[in-house]
Amino acid sequence: SDKSSSKKSNLPKIIHQQWKSEHVPEKFAKWRKKWFDLYPEPEYTHMLWTDTNGRELIEEHYPWFIETYDDYKHNINRADAVRYFILHHYGGIYADLDYEPLVNFYNYLPQDRVAMVESPYYWNEKTQNCLMTSPKSDIFWDDLFLQLVANSEKEEVLEATGPQLLDSAIQLSSQETFVLPCENFQRVPLGEYGETLFTTIIDREIMFRLKPISKHCGLYSDLKCQFGRHHNTVSYRTTSGRVL
């Protein structure tokens, strides 16, 4: 058989989300419930990853990384890193707790490669890790793991474990990946203030308007062709902007 047909084509129907403990804050409950409503059990399995079982996954299946994992300065680094290992080990769909599905978009996702959502912003990064999908044991993650180790002592969270790391891995990997268009999966949440950090609102509402943006992702208020929304509450920072 040819090379393309020999590649495993299967996106597991597993929804992965994470929080530091099993007690998910109420502000995320309505968005989490949408995942259960649109991706019902038993067809879909829902897994909540905590600081405890996330570390257990690393320790049991990726012991070569546990020292790096424990040595990260910020908890957000561990939260970022573990999601890549989760998708390598299980496959499926990873979504931040502040990502709200508007429809069941499983059939719009690639079955044979890793996919990550396009950033709606033209600064900082091209893709983001708030929504990612993957077949089990996709080779792309092996390439990302090399970059993860290489960047482990970088101070900037985005570069060490976040979206900029993801961009670097995409560029360096020989494996094909897919970018989920921001028009469908992540429009800028202009006008949404409820649970969002003040500094994030300033960046989003003012800087967005001062700088012409090169991406035309569509209006947040227009539900046409919008499969999901990232509410972008930036819950890994305090109100003063300090990284947790």
PDB file of C-alpha atoms in Angstrom:
ATOM      1  CA  SER A   1       0.000   0.000   0.000  1.00  0.00           C
ATOM      2  CA  ASP A   2       1.117   3.602  -0.484  1.00  0.00           C
ATOM      3  CA  LYS A   3       2.487   5.747   2.322  1.00  0.00           C
ATOM      4  CA  SER A   4      -0.677   7.801   2.837  1.00  0.00           C
ATOM      5  CA  SER A   5      -2.964   4.798   3.260  1.00  0.00           C
ATOM      6  CA  SER A   6      -0.598   3.169   5.762  1.00  0.00           C
ATOM      7  CA  LYS A   7      -0.923   6.070   8.182  1.00  0.00           C
ATOM      8  CA  LYS A   8      -3.419   5.407  10.947  1.00  0.00           C
ATOM      9  CA  SER A   9      -6.672   7.268  10.244  1.00  0.00           C
ATOM     10  CA  ASN A  10      -8.530   7.514  13.499  1.00  0.00           C
ATOM     11  CA  LEU A  11      -9.461  10.440  15.686  1.00  0.00           C
ATOM     12  CA  PRO A  12     -10.554   8.972  19.035  1.00  0.00           C
ATOM     13  CA  LYS A  13     -13.843  10.299  20.366  1.00  0.00           C
ATOM     14  CA  ILE A  14     -12.313  11.528  23.612  1.00  0.00           C
ATOM     15  CA  ILE A  15     -12.747  15.067  24.947  1.00  0.00           C
ATOM     16  CA  HIS A  16      -9.843  16.154  27.167  1.00  0.00           C
ATOM     17  CA  GLN A  17     -10.060  19.177  29.461  1.00  0.00           C
ATOM     18  CA  GLN A  18      -7.971  20.238  32.443  1.00  0.00           C
ATOM     19  CA  TRP A  19      -8.060  22.085  35.730  1.00  0.00           C
ATOM     20  CA  LYS A  20      -5.756  22.052  38.742  1.00  0.00           C
ATOM     21  CA  SER A  21      -8.227  19.908  40.713  1.00  0.00           C
ATOM     22  CA  GLU A  22     -11.507  18.072  40.192  1.00  0.00           C
ATOM     23  CA  HIS A  23     -13.386  21.129  41.488  1.00  0.00           C
ATOM     24  CA  VAL A  24     -13.966  23.065  38.273  1.00  0.00           C
ATOM     25  CA  PRO A  25     -14.962  26.705  38.930  1.00  0.00           C
ATOM     26  CA  GLU A  26     -18.586  27.583  38.316  1.00  0.00           C
ATOM     27  CA  LYS A  27     -17.673  30.137  35.634  1.00  0.00           C
ATOM     28  CA  PHE A  28     -16.577  27.277  33.362  1.00  0.00           C
ATOM     29  CA  ALA A  29     -19.579  25.026  34.092  1.00  0.00           C
ATOM     30  CA  LYS A  30     -21.874  26.307  31.326  1.00  0.00           C
ATOM     31  CA  TRP A  31     -19.194  25.861  28.659  1.00  0.00           C
ATOM     32  CA  ARG A  32     -18.162  22.427  29.956  1.00  0.00           C
ATOM     33  CA  LYS A  33     -21.810  21.347  29.920  1.00  0.00           C
ATOM     34  CA  LYS A  34     -21.980  22.216  26.217  1.00  0.00           C
ATOM     35  CA  TRP A  35     -19.279  19.604  25.537  1.00  0.00           C
ATOM     36  CA  PHE A  36     -21.351  16.938  27.298  1.00  0.00           C
ATOM     37  CA  ASP A  37     -24.532  18.039  25.491  1.00  0.00           C
ATOM     38  CA  LEU A  38     -23.016  18.157  21.993  1.00  0.00           C
ATOM     39  CA  TYR A  39     -20.607  15.240  22.474  1.00  0.00           C
ATOM     40  CA  PRO A  40     -22.760  12.843  24.519  1.00  0.00           C
ATOM     41  CA  GLU A  41     -21.615   9.779  26.388  1.00  0.00           C
ATOM     42  CA  PRO A  42     -21.155   6.913  25.740  1.00  0.00           C
ATOM     43  CA  GLU A  43     -20.265   7.774  22.127  1.00  0.00           C
ATOM     44  CA  TYR A  44     -17.732  10.263  23.486  1.00  0.00           C
ATOM     45  CA  THR A  45     -15.540   9.823  26.537  1.00  0.00           C
ATOM     46  CA  HIS A  46     -14.898  12.931  28.655  1.00  0.00           C
ATOM     47  CA  MET A  47     -11.660  13.100  30.635  1.00  0.00           C
ATOM     48  CA  LEU A  48     -10.806  15.839  33.152  1.00  0.00           C
ATOM     49  CA  TRP A  49      -7.090  16.185  33.770  1.00  0.00           C
ATOM     50  CA  THR A  50      -5.840  17.605  37.059  1.00  0.00           C
ATOM     51  CA  ASP A  51      -2.390  18.481  38.378  1.00  0.00           C
ATOM     52  CA  THR A  52      -2.371  15.047  40.039  1.00  0.00           C
ATOM     53  CA  ASN A  53      -3.380  12.694  37.232  1.00  0.00           C
ATOM     54  CA  GLY A  54      -1.505  14.792  34.680  1.00  0.00           C
ATOM     55  CA  ARG A  55       1.744  14.286  36.554  1.00  0.00           C
ATOM     56  CA  GLU A  56       0.924  10.585  36.973  1.00  0.00           C
ATOM     57  CA  LEU A  57       0.608  10.256  33.190  1.00  0.00           C
ATOM     58  CA  ILE A  58       4.063  11.797  32.706  1.00  0.00           C
ATOM     59  CA  GLU A  59       5.619   9.730  35.476  1.00  0.00           C
ATOM     60  CA  GLU A  60       4.193   6.427  34.242  1.00  0.00           C
ATOM     61  CA  HIS A  61       4.484   6.751  30.467  1.00  0.00           C
ATOM     62  CA  TYR A  62       7.079   9.502  29.880  1.00  0.00           C
ATOM     63  CA  PRO A  63       9.499   9.173  32.833  1.00  0.00           C
ATOM     64  CA  TRP A  64      12.290  10.786  30.795  1.00  0.00           C
ATOM     65  CA  PHE A  65      10.361  14.086  31.031  1.00  0.00           C
ATOM     66  CA  ILE A  66       9.352  14.049  34.703  1.00  0.00           C
ATOM     67  CA  GLU A  67      12.387  16.012  35.949  1.00  0.00           C
ATOM     68  CA  THR A  68      11.825  18.761  33.382  1.00  0.00           C
ATOM     69  CA  TYR A  69       8.114  18.757  34.208  1.00  0.00           C
ATOM     70  CA  ASP A  70       8.736  19.165  37.949  1.00  0.00           C
ATOM     71  CA  ASP A  71      11.369  21.853  37.392  1.00  0.00           C
ATOM     72  CA  TYR A  72       9.106  24.254  35.508  1.00  0.00           C
ATOM     73  CA  LYS A  73       8.869  27.565  37.342  1.00  0.00           C
ATOM     74  CA  HIS A  74       5.176  28.146  36.587  1.00  0.00           C
ATOM     75  CA  ASN A  75       2.225  25.792  36.830  1.00  0.00           C
ATOM     76  CA  ILE A  76       0.993  27.009  33.430  1.00  0.00           C
ATOM     77  CA  ASN A  77       4.121  25.433  31.910  1.00  0.00           C
ATOM     78  CA  ARG A  78       3.099  22.061  33.336  1.00  0.00           C
ATOM     79  CA  ALA A  79      -0.508  22.586  32.206  1.00  0.00           C
ATOM     80  CA  ASP A  80       0.686  23.434  28.682  1.00  0.00           C
ATOM     81  CA  ALA A  81       3.160  20.561  28.453  1.00  0.00           C
ATOM     82  CA  VAL A  82       0.925  17.798  29.768  1.00  0.00           C
ATOM     83  CA  ARG A  83      -1.746  18.410  27.128  1.00  0.00           C
ATOM     84  CA  TYR A  84       0.729  17.417  24.383  1.00  0.00           C
ATOM     85  CA  PHE A  85       1.488  14.142  26.183  1.00  0.00           C
ATOM     86  CA  ILE A  86      -2.243  13.521  26.722  1.00  0.00           C
ATOM     87  CA  LEU A  87      -2.913  13.804  22.994  1.00  0.00           C
ATOM     88  CA  HIS A  88       0.082  11.606  22.152  1.00  0.00           C
ATOM     89  CA  HIS A  89      -0.982   8.916  24.614  1.00  0.00           C
ATOM     90  CA  TYR A  90      -4.750   8.905  24.050  1.00  0.00           C
ATOM     91  CA  GLY A  91      -5.491  10.962  20.951  1.00  0.00           C
ATOM     92  CA  GLY A  92      -8.768  12.867  20.729  1.00  0.00           C
ATOM     93  CA  ILE A  93      -9.805  16.489  21.194  1.00  0.00           C
ATOM     94  CA  TYR A  94      -8.204  18.809  23.745  1.00  0.00           C
ATOM     95  CA  ALA A  95     -10.075  22.000  24.663  1.00  0.00           C
ATOM     96  CA  ASP A  96      -9.475  24.648  27.325  1.00  0.00           C
ATOM     97  CA  LEU A  97     -12.280  25.026  29.849  1.00  0.00           C
ATOM     98  CA  ASP A  98     -13.081  28.467  28.429  1.00  0.00           C
ATOM     99  CA  TYR A  99     -13.558  27.052  24.932  1.00  0.00           C
ATOM    100  CA  GLU A 100     -17.253  26.685  24.105  1.00  0.00           C
ATOM    101  CA  PRO A 101     -18.417  24.386  21.291  1.00  0.00           C
ATOM    102  CA  LEU A 102     -21.403  25.758  19.378  1.00  0.00           C
ATOM    103  CA  VAL A 103     -21.951  22.578  17.332  1.00  0.00           C
ATOM    104  CA  ASN A 104     -20.554  19.057  17.169  1.00  0.00           C
ATOM    105  CA  PHE A 105     -17.653  19.654  14.770  1.00  0.00           C
ATOM    106  CA  TYR A 106     -16.074  16.188  14.987  1.00  0.00           C
ATOM    107  CA  ASN A 107     -16.698  15.490  11.281  1.00  0.00           C
ATOM    108  CA  TYR A 108     -14.865  18.686  10.326  1.00  0.00           C
ATOM    109  CA  LEU A 109     -11.658  17.548  12.037  1.00  0.00           C
ATOM    110  CA  PRO A 110      -8.835  15.706  10.224  1.00  0.00           C
ATOM    111  CA  GLN A 111      -8.667  12.008  11.049  1.00  0.00           C
ATOM    112  CA  ASP A 112      -5.067  11.343  10.062  1.00  0.00           C
ATOM    113  CA  ARG A 113      -2.990  14.193  11.540  1.00  0.00           C
ATOM    114  CA  VAL A 114      -2.633  16.636  14.387  1.00  0.00           C
ATOM    115  CA  ALA A 115      -4.662  19.838  14.160  1.00  0.00           C
ATOM    116  CA  MET A 116      -4.425  23.035  16.172  1.00  0.00           C
ATOM    117  CA  VAL A 117      -6.514  26.176  16.107  1.00  0.00           C
ATOM    118  CA  GLU A 118      -5.362  29.247  14.210  1.00  0.00           C
ATOM    119  CA  SER A 119      -4.627  32.312  16.313  1.00  0.00           C
ATOM    120  CA  PRO A 120      -6.971  35.186  15.387  1.00  0.00           C
ATOM    121  CA  TYR A 121      -4.199  37.663  16.255  1.00  0.00           C
ATOM    122  CA  TYR A 122      -1.352  38.585  13.955  1.00  0.00           C
ATOM    123  CA  TRP A 123       1.117  39.129  16.822  1.00  0.00           C
ATOM    124  CA  ASN A 124       2.801  36.568  19.124  1.00  0.00           C
ATOM    125  CA  GLU A 125       1.882  33.308  17.389  1.00  0.00           C
ATOM    126  CA  LYS A 126       0.296  31.663  14.342  1.00  0.00           C
ATOM    127  CA  THR A 127      -1.490  28.849  16.180  1.00  0.00           C
ATOM    128  CA  GLN A 128      -2.727  28.288  19.722  1.00  0.00           C
ATOM    129  CA  ASN A 129      -3.026  25.283  22.013  1.00  0.00           C
ATOM    130  CA  CYS A 130      -6.474  26.055  23.463  1.00  0.00           C
ATOM    131  CA  LEU A 131      -8.022  23.643  20.918  1.00  0.00           C
ATOM    132  CA  MET A 132      -6.074  20.725  19.430  1.00  0.00           C
ATOM    133  CA  THR A 133      -6.959  17.336  17.982  1.00  0.00           C
ATOM    134  CA  SER A 134      -4.855  14.283  17.270  1.00  0.00           C
ATOM    135  CA  PRO A 135      -4.834  10.606  16.362  1.00  0.00           C
ATOM    136  CA  LYS A 136      -3.258   8.458  19.066  1.00  0.00           C
ATOM    137  CA  SER A 137       0.566   8.328  19.013  1.00  0.00           C
ATOM    138  CA  ASP A 138       0.965  10.736  16.104  1.00  0.00           C
ATOM    139  CA  ILE A 139       4.660  11.171  15.247  1.00  0.00           C
ATOM    140  CA  PHE A 140       4.319  14.949  15.245  1.00  0.00           C
ATOM    141  CA  TRP A 141       4.345  14.894  19.045  1.00  0.00           C
ATOM    142  CA  ASP A 142       7.758  13.191  19.081  1.00  0.00           C
ATOM    143  CA  ASP A 143       9.109  16.178  17.151  1.00  0.00           C
ATOM    144  CA  LEU A 144       7.361  18.582  19.530  1.00  0.00           C
ATOM    145  CA  PHE A 145       8.809  16.760  22.555  1.00  0.00           C
ATOM    146  CA  LEU A 146      12.325  17.461  21.260  1.00  0.00           C
ATOM    147  CA  GLN A 147      11.464  21.151  21.010  1.00  0.00           C
ATOM    148  CA  LEU A 148       9.836  21.045  24.457  1.00  0.00           C
ATOM    149  CA  VAL A 149      13.081  19.809  26.020  1.00  0.00           C
ATOM    150  CA  ALA A 150      15.167  22.302  24.036  1.00  0.00           C
ATOM    151  CA  ASN A 151      12.980  25.212  25.218  1.00  0.00           C
ATOM    152  CA  SER A 152      12.525  23.999  28.798  1.00  0.00           C
ATOM    153  CA  GLU A 153      14.572  26.768  30.440  1.00  0.00           C
ATOM    154  CA  LYS A 154      13.131  29.655  28.432  1.00  0.00           C
ATOM    155  CA  GLU A 155      11.500  32.232  30.690  1.00  0.00           C
ATOM    156  CA  GLU A 156       8.666  33.250  28.332  1.00  0.00           C
ATOM    157  CA  VAL A 157       5.703  30.888  28.804  1.00  0.00           C
ATOM    158  CA  LEU A 158       4.539  31.194  25.180  1.00  0.00           C
ATOM    159  CA  GLU A 159       7.967  30.104  23.956  1.00  0.00           C
ATOM    160  CA  ALA A 160       8.752  27.437  26.550  1.00  0.00           C
ATOM    161  CA  THR A 161       5.522  25.451  26.412  1.00  0.00           C
ATOM    162  CA  GLY A 162       2.808  27.537  24.742  1.00  0.00           C
ATOM    163  CA  PRO A 163       1.737  28.619  21.261  1.00  0.00           C
ATOM    164  CA  GLN A 164       5.177  29.798  20.110  1.00  0.00           C
ATOM    165  CA  LEU A 165       6.577  26.354  20.954  1.00  0.00           C
ATOM    166  CA  LEU A 166       3.762  24.832  18.915  1.00  0.00           C
ATOM    167  CA  ASP A 167       4.618  27.086  15.963  1.00  0.00           C
ATOM    168  CA  SER A 168       8.286  26.050  16.166  1.00  0.00           C
ATOM    169  CA  ALA A 169       7.389  22.359  16.251  1.00  0.00           C
ATOM    170  CA  ILE A 170       5.125  22.733  13.204  1.00  0.00           C
ATOM    171  CA  GLN A 171       7.939  24.423  11.317  1.00  0.00           C
ATOM    172  CA  LEU A 172      10.586  21.857  12.281  1.00  0.00           C
ATOM    173  CA  SER A 173       8.511  18.659  12.040  1.00  0.00           C
ATOM    174  CA  SER A 174       8.448  16.510   8.925  1.00  0.00           C
ATOM    175  CA  GLN A 175       4.883  15.511   9.776  1.00  0.00           C
ATOM    176  CA  GLU A 176       1.982  17.290   8.111  1.00  0.00           C
ATOM    177  CA  THR A 177      -0.406  19.090  10.432  1.00  0.00           C
ATOM    178  CA  PHE A 178      -3.664  20.961   9.919  1.00  0.00           C
ATOM    179  CA  VAL A 179      -4.625  24.430  11.143  1.00  0.00           C
ATOM    180  CA  LEU A 180      -8.258  24.840  12.184  1.00  0.00           C
ATOM    181  CA  PRO A 181      -9.365  28.184  10.642  1.00  0.00           C
ATOM    182  CA  CYS A 182     -10.012  31.006  13.099  1.00  0.00           C
ATOM    183  CA  GLU A 183     -13.142  31.934  11.144  1.00  0.00           C
ATOM    184  CA  ASN A 184     -14.731  28.665  12.220  1.00  0.00           C
ATOM    185  CA  PHE A 185     -13.017  27.952  15.512  1.00  0.00           C
ATOM    186  CA  GLN A 186     -11.680  31.107  17.160  1.00  0.00           C
ATOM    187  CA  ARG A 187     -12.838  34.615  16.432  1.00  0.00           C
ATOM    188  CA  VAL A 188     -11.656  37.503  18.607  1.00  0.00           C
ATOM    189  CA  PRO A 189     -14.212  37.826  21.466  1.00  0.00           C
ATOM    190  CA  LEU A 190     -14.722  41.557  21.117  1.00  0.00           C
ATOM    191  CA  GLY A 191     -17.289  42.955  23.535  1.00  0.00           C
ATOM    192  CA  GLU A 192     -17.032  40.110  26.041  1.00  0.00           C
ATOM    193  CA  TYR A 193     -15.975  41.307  29.477  1.00  0.00           C
ATOM    194  CA  GLY A 194     -17.545  39.047  32.102  1.00  0.00           C
ATOM    195  CA  GLU A 195     -14.790  36.722  33.318  1.00  0.00           C
ATOM    196  CA  THR A 196     -11.868  38.226  31.430  1.00  0.00           C
ATOM    197  CA  LEU A 197      -8.718  39.731  32.928  1.00  0.00           C
ATOM    198  CA  PHE A 198      -8.722  43.538  32.657  1.00  0.00           C
ATOM    199  CA  THR A 199      -5.308  43.682  30.973  1.00  0.00           C
ATOM    200  CA  THR A 200      -6.478  41.157  28.389  1.00  0.00           C
ATOM    201  CA  ILE A 201      -9.525  43.310  27.629  1.00  0.00           C
ATOM    202  CA  ILE A 202      -7.290  46.380  27.170  1.00  0.00           C
ATOM    203  CA  ASP A 203      -5.054  44.469  24.735  1.00  0.00           C
ATOM    204  CA  ARG A 204      -7.993  42.996  22.878  1.00  0.00           C
ATOM    205  CA  GLU A 205     -10.364  45.942  22.714  1.00  0.00           C
ATOM    206  CA  ILE A 206      -7.938  48.827  22.230  1.00  0.00           C
ATOM    207  CA  MET A 207      -4.820  47.375  20.585  1.00  0.00           C
ATOM    208  CA  PHE A 208      -6.990  45.339  18.235  1.00  0.00           C
ATOM    209  CA  ARG A 209      -8.505  48.553  16.933  1.00  0.00           C
ATOM    210  CA  LEU A 210      -5.262  50.554  16.846  1.00  0.00           C
ATOM    211  CA  LYS A 211      -3.368  47.943  14.851  1.00  0.00           C
ATOM    212  CA  PRO A 212      -4.894  46.778  11.576  1.00  0.00           C
ATOM    213  CA  ILE A 213      -5.243  43.027  11.872  1.00  0.00           C
ATOM    214  CA  SER A 214      -4.183  40.880   8.931  1.00  0.00           C
ATOM    215  CA  LYS A 215      -6.560  38.028   9.690  1.00  0.00           C
ATOM    216  CA  HIS A 216     -10.198  38.233   8.694  1.00  0.00           C
ATOM    217  CA  CYS A 217     -11.769  35.722  11.053  1.00  0.00           C
ATOM    218  CA  GLY A 218     -15.272  37.165  11.021  1.00  0.00           C
ATOM    219  CA  LEU A 219     -17.391  38.883  13.646  1.00  0.00           C
ATOM    220  CA  TYR A 220     -17.683  37.217  17.037  1.00  0.00           C
ATOM    221  CA  SER A 221     -21.338  38.225  17.204  1.00  0.00           C
ATOM    222  CA  ASP A 222     -22.138  36.528  13.875  1.00  0.00           C
ATOM    223  CA  LEU A 223     -22.838  32.824  14.470  1.00  0.00           C
ATOM    224  CA  LYS A 224     -22.654  31.958  10.763  1.00  0.00           C
ATOM    225  CA  CYS A 225     -19.955  29.317  10.132  1.00  0.00           C
ATOM    226  CA  GLN A 226     -18.832  29.597  13.767  1.00  0.00           C
ATOM    227  CA  PHE A 227     -18.252  26.134  15.275  1.00  0.00           C
ATOM    228  CA  GLY A 228     -16.776  27.179  18.604  1.00  0.00           C
ATOM    229  CA  ARG A 229     -15.711  30.145  20.718  1.00  0.00           C
ATOM    230  CA  HIS A 230     -12.658  30.714  22.864  1.00  0.00           C
ATOM    231  CA  HIS A 231     -13.711  33.073  25.644  1.00  0.00           C
ATOM    232  CA  ASN A 232     -10.046  33.715  26.436  1.00  0.00           C
ATOM    233  CA  THR A 233     -10.314  34.259  30.178  1.00  0.00           C
ATOM    234  CA  VAL A 234      -6.533  33.750  30.642  1.00  0.00           C
ATOM    235  CA  SER A 235      -7.069  31.930  33.916  1.00  0.00           C
ATOM    236  CA  TYR A 236      -3.362  31.219  34.467  1.00  0.00           C
ATOM    237  CA  ARG A 237      -2.705  34.841  35.459  1.00  0.00           C
ATOM    238  CA  THR A 238      -3.708  36.808  38.534  1.00  0.00           C
ATOM    239  CA  THR A 239      -5.597  40.098  38.242  1.00  0.00           C
ATOM    240  CA  SER A 240      -2.211  41.870  38.392  1.00  0.00           C
ATOM    241  CA  GLY A 241      -1.030  39.838  35.410  1.00  0.00           C
ATOM    242  CA  ARG A 242       1.387  37.642  37.378  1.00  0.00           C
ATOM    243  CA  VAL A 243       1.931  34.182  35.893  1.00  0.00           C
ATOM    244  CA  LEU A 244       0.778  31.367  38.168  1.00  0.00           C
TER     245      LEU A 244
END
